[in-house]
Structure formats: C-alpha cells, structure tokens
Short mmCIF file of C-alpha atoms and ligand atoms in Angstrom, two decimals:
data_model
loop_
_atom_site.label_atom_id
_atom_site.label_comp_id
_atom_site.label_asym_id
_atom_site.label_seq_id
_atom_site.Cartn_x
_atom_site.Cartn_y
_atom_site.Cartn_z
CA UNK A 1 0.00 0.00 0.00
CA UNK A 2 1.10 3.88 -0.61
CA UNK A 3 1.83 5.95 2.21
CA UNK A 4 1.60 9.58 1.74
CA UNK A 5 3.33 12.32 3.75
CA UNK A 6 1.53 15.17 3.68
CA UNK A 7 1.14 18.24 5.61
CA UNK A 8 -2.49 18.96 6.57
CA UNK A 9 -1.90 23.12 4.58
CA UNK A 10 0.26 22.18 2.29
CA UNK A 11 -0.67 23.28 -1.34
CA UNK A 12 2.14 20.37 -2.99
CA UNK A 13 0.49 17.79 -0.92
CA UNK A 14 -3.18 18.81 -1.87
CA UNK A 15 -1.76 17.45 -5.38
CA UNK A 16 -0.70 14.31 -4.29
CA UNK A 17 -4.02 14.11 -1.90
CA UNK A 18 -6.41 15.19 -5.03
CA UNK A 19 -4.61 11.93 -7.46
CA UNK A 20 -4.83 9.35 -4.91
CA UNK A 21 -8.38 9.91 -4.26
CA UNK A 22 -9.20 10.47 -8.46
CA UNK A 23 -7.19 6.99 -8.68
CA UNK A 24 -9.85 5.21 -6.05
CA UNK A 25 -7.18 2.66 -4.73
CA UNK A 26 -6.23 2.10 -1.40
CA UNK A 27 -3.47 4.32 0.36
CA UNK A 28 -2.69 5.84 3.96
CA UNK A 29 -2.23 9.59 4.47
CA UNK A 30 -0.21 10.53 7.16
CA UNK A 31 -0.60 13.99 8.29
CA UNK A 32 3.04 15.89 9.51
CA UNK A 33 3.65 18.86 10.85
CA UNK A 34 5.98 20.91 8.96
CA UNK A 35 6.71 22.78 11.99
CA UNK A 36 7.23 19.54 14.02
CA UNK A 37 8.90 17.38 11.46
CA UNK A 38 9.65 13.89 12.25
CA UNK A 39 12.90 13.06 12.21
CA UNK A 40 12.41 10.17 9.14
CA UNK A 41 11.24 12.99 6.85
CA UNK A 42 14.91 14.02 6.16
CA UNK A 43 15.93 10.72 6.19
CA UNK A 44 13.29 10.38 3.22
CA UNK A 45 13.46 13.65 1.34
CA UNK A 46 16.99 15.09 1.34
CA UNK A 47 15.36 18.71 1.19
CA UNK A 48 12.59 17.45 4.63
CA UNK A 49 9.60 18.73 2.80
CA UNK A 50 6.28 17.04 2.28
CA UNK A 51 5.09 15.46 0.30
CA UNK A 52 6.96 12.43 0.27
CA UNK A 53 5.28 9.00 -0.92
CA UNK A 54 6.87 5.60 -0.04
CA UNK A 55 5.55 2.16 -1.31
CA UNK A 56 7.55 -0.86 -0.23
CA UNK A 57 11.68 0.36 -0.81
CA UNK A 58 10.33 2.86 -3.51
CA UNK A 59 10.42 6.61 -1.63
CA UNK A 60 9.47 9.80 -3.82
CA UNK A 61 9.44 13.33 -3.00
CA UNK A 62 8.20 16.27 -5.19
CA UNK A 63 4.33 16.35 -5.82
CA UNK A 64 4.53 16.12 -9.71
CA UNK A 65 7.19 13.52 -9.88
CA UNK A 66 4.77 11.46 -7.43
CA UNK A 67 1.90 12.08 -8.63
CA UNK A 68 3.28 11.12 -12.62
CA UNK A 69 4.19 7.72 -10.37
CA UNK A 70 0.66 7.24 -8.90
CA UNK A 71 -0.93 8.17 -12.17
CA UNK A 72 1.88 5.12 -14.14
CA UNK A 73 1.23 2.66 -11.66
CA UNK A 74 -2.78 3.08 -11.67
CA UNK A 75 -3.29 4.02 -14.80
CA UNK A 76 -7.17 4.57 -14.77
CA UNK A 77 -8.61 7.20 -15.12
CA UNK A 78 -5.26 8.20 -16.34
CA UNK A 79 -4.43 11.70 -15.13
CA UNK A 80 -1.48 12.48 -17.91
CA UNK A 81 -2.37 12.99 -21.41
CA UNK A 82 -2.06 9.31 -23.31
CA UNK A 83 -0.62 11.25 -26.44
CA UNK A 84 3.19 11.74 -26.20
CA UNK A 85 2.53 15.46 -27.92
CA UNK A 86 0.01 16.48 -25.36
CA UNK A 87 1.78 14.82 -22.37
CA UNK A 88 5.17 17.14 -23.87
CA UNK A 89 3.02 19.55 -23.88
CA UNK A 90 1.70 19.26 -20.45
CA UNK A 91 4.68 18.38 -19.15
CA UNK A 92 5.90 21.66 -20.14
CA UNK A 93 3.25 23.36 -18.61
CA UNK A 94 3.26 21.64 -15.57
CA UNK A 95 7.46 23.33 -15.60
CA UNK A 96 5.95 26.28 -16.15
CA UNK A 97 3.52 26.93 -13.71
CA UNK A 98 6.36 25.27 -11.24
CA UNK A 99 8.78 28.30 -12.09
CA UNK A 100 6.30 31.02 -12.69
CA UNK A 101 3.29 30.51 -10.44
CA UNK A 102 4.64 28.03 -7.33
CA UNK A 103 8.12 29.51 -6.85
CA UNK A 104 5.76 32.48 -5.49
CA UNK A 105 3.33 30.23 -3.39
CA UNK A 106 6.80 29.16 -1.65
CA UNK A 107 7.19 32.73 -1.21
CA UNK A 108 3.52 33.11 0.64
CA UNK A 109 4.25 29.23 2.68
CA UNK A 110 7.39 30.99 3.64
CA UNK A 111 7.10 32.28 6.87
CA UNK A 112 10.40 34.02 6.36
CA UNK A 113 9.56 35.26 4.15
CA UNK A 114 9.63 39.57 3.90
CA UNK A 115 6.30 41.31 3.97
CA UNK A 116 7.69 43.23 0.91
CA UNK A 117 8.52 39.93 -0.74
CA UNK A 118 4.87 38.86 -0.07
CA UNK A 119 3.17 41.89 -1.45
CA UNK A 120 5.30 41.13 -5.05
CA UNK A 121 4.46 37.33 -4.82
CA UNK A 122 1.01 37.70 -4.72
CA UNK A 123 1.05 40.96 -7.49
CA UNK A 124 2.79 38.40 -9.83
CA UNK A 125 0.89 35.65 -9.02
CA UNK A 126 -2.52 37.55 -9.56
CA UNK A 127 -0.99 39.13 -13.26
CA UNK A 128 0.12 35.50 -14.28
CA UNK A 129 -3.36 33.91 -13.55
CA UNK A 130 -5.10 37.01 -14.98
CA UNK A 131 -2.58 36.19 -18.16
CA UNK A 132 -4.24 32.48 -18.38
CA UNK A 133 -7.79 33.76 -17.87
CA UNK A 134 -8.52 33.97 -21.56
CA UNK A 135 -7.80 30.44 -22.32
CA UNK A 136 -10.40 29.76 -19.84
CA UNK A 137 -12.99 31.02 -21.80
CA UNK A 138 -12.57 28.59 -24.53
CA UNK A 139 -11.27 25.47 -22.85
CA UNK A 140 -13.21 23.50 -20.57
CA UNK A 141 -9.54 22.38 -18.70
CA UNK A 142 -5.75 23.38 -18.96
CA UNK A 143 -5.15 21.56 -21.93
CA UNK A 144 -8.51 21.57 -23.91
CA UNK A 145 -11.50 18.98 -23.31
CA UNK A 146 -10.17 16.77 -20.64
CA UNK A 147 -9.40 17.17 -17.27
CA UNK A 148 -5.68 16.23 -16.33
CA UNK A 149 -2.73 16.38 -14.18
CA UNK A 150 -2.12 19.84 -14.95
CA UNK A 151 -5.73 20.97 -13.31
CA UNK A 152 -4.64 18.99 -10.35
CA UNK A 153 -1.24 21.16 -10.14
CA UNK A 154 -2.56 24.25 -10.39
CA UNK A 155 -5.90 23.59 -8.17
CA UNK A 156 -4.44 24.37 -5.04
CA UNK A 157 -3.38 27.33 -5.37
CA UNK A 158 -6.69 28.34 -6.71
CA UNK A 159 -8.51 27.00 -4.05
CA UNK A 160 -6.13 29.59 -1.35
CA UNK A 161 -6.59 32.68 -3.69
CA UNK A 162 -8.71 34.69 -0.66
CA UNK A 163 -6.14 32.63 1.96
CA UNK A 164 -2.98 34.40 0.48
CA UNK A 165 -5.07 37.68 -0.20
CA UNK A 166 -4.77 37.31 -4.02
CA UNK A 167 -6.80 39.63 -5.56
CA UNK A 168 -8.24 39.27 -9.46
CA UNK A 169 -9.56 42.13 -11.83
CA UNK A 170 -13.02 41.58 -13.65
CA UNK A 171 -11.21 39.62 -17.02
CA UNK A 172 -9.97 36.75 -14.32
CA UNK A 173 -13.28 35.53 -14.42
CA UNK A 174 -13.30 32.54 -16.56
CA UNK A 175 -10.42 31.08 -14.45
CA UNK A 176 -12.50 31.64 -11.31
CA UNK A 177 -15.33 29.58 -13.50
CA UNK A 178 -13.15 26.83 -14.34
CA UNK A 179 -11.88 26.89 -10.57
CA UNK A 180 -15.36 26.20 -9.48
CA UNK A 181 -16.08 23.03 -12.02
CA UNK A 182 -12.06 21.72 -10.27
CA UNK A 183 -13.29 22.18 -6.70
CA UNK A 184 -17.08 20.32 -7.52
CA UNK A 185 -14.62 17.09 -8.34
CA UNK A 186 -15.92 14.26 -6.02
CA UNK A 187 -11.70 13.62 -5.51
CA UNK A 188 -10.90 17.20 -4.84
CA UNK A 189 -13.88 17.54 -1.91
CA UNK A 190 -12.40 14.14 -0.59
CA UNK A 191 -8.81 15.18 -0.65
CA UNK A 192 -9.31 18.40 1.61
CA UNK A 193 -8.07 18.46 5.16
CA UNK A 194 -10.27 20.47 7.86
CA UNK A 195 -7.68 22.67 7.62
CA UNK A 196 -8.15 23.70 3.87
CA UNK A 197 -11.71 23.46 4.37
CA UNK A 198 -11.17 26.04 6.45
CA UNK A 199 -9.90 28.79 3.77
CA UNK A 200 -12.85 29.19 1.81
CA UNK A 201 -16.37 29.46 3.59
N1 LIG B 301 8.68 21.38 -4.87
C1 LIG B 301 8.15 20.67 -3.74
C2 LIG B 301 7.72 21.70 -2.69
C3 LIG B 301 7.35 21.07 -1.35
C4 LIG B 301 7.21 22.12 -0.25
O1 LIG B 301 7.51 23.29 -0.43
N2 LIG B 301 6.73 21.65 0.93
C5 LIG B 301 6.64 22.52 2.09
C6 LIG B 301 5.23 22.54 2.67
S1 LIG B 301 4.05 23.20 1.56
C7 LIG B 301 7.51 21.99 3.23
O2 LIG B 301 7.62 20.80 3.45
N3 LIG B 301 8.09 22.92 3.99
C8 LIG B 301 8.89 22.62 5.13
C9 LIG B 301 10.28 23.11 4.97
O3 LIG B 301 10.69 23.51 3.86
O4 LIG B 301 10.99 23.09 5.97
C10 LIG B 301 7.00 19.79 -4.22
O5 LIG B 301 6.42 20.05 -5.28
O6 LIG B 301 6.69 18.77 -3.56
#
C-alpha cells in the first residue's frame, strides 16, 4: 500500500491528496507537521519537505514527480495525457507553472519570508493567472477537453486565492469559472483536510 506524507496546509500535498483519491485505490495519508517534522522525513526527502510517498523500498518526493508515479502505476482514469505530444506539452506546462506561479506560493508558505517579498508574490501571481484567464474562456480544462494532471497542479493554489489575499480584476473571471467546475470534483472535496476546508467558507 502507498503511504503519503503530507502536511495537513500544504498546497504540494493537496496534489498528491487530489490523485490518490481520483485513482480510487487504497493508500494511507499521514498527516506531519511541517513545523514539528519527524525526524524520518529528512531521512526520506533530502530537502525534509512534504510530500513524500513511499511504497515498499520505492520513496518519492516532489508532488509532480509522485503524482506522474501514482498516475503510471494506476493508470485509470489516467491523469497524464495518453498522447506523447500532449503529455510534452503538459509536461511543459506543468514546468511552467512550477517556475512562474509556485516559486511564489513558496514565497507566501514561507514564513520568512519579507512582507515586501509577499506583497510582489502575490502581485505576480494575480498578473500571471489574470494572463491564463482567456484560455479559460474557450477550454473546458488546462489543456482543452479533458481534465488532467495539470488541473490537479494548479488547483491548489486556486482554491487559497482569498487565503494568500490574491486579488483578481473583472477579465480573471473565466479562471474563477473553471476553478469552481475543479473544486465540484468528487476527488478534490475528498482530498481536503479540515484545515483547507477552512480557507474558503
Ligand atoms: N517542490 C516541492 C515543494 C514542497 C514544499 O515546499 N513543501 C513545504 C510545505 S508546503 C515543506 O515541506 N516545507 C517545510 C520546509 O521547507 O521546511 C513539491 O512540489 O513537492
């Protein structure tokens, strides 16, 4: 059986949470503290983050690289595009939305972080989801008709835009649409913690 690290506010592990319950199979969640680690989470994930997966001797960290393992070894429904052009393609914007959009959520889970740096995170991050927003008005999901891995990347971070204070103008509205058909997913409702039930009321 999977075991899945995950901390109980953490946007990377939402991912991982979200797949495992779209796949239907069985697995254990194990809730950490990020401010408590246990000592085995560094022994597990050279960087002691969450979320780390382990199954038997197999041990992954990093949400997409687990979650592209969850989605290989239970291949239905299968989560990453079955075309090798569209899974390049989502692939690529899966890197994308790790450098552009989630290198600035770390910013906001920082609590390091400067109040100045803040502010510009969540500027950025509101003008590069208000940048997608058009494609939302024409596509049902990230990469066209189907739902796939890449909605389950980028659905956390939707799901904490009033958490983080993220504020969008009027034209952000299709993404705020296609947020709502993400968070009505049977998997997504499942895969929330109290805690990120919690953030939107
Ligand atoms: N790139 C990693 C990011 C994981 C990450 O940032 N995890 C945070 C919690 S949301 C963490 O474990 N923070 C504790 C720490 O860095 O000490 C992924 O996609 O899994």
């Amino acid at each position: 059986m999977m075991t899945l690290y995950s901390g109980i506010t953490c946007p990377f592990s939402q991912r991982c949470r979200f797949v495992l319950f779209e796949k239907g199979m069985d697995f254990e969640i194990k809730d950490v503290d990020i401010f408590n680690k246990p000592e085995d989470l560094a022994i597990m994930n050279p960087y002691n983050q969450v979320p780390v997966l382990v199954e038997r001797d197999l041990i992954l960290h990093e949400s997409n690289i687990i979650n592209e393992y969850i989605d290989e070894r239970f291949p239905h429904p299968q989560l990453m595009p079955g075309d090798p052009v569209m899974r390049g393609r989502g692939r690529l914007v899966l890197f994308r939305m790790e450098k552009e959009l989630f290198s600035l959520v770390q910013v906001l889970e920082n609590p390091e972080a400067t109040n100045k740096e803040q502010v510009k995170a969540r500027e950025a991050i509101g003008q590069g989801l208000t940048m997608l927003a058009p494609s939302f008005a024409k596509n049902k999901y990230i990469l066209g008709d189907d739902f796939s891995m890449i909605d389950v990347a980028l659905s956390p971070l939707l799901w904490r835009l009033d958490y983080y204070d993220i504020k969008l103008g009027k034209s952000a509205a299709p993404i705020l649409k296609y947020a709502e058909r993400i968070f009505q997913r049977e998997a997504f409702i499942e895969a929330l913690t109290p805690a990120e039930k919690a953030m939107r009321r």
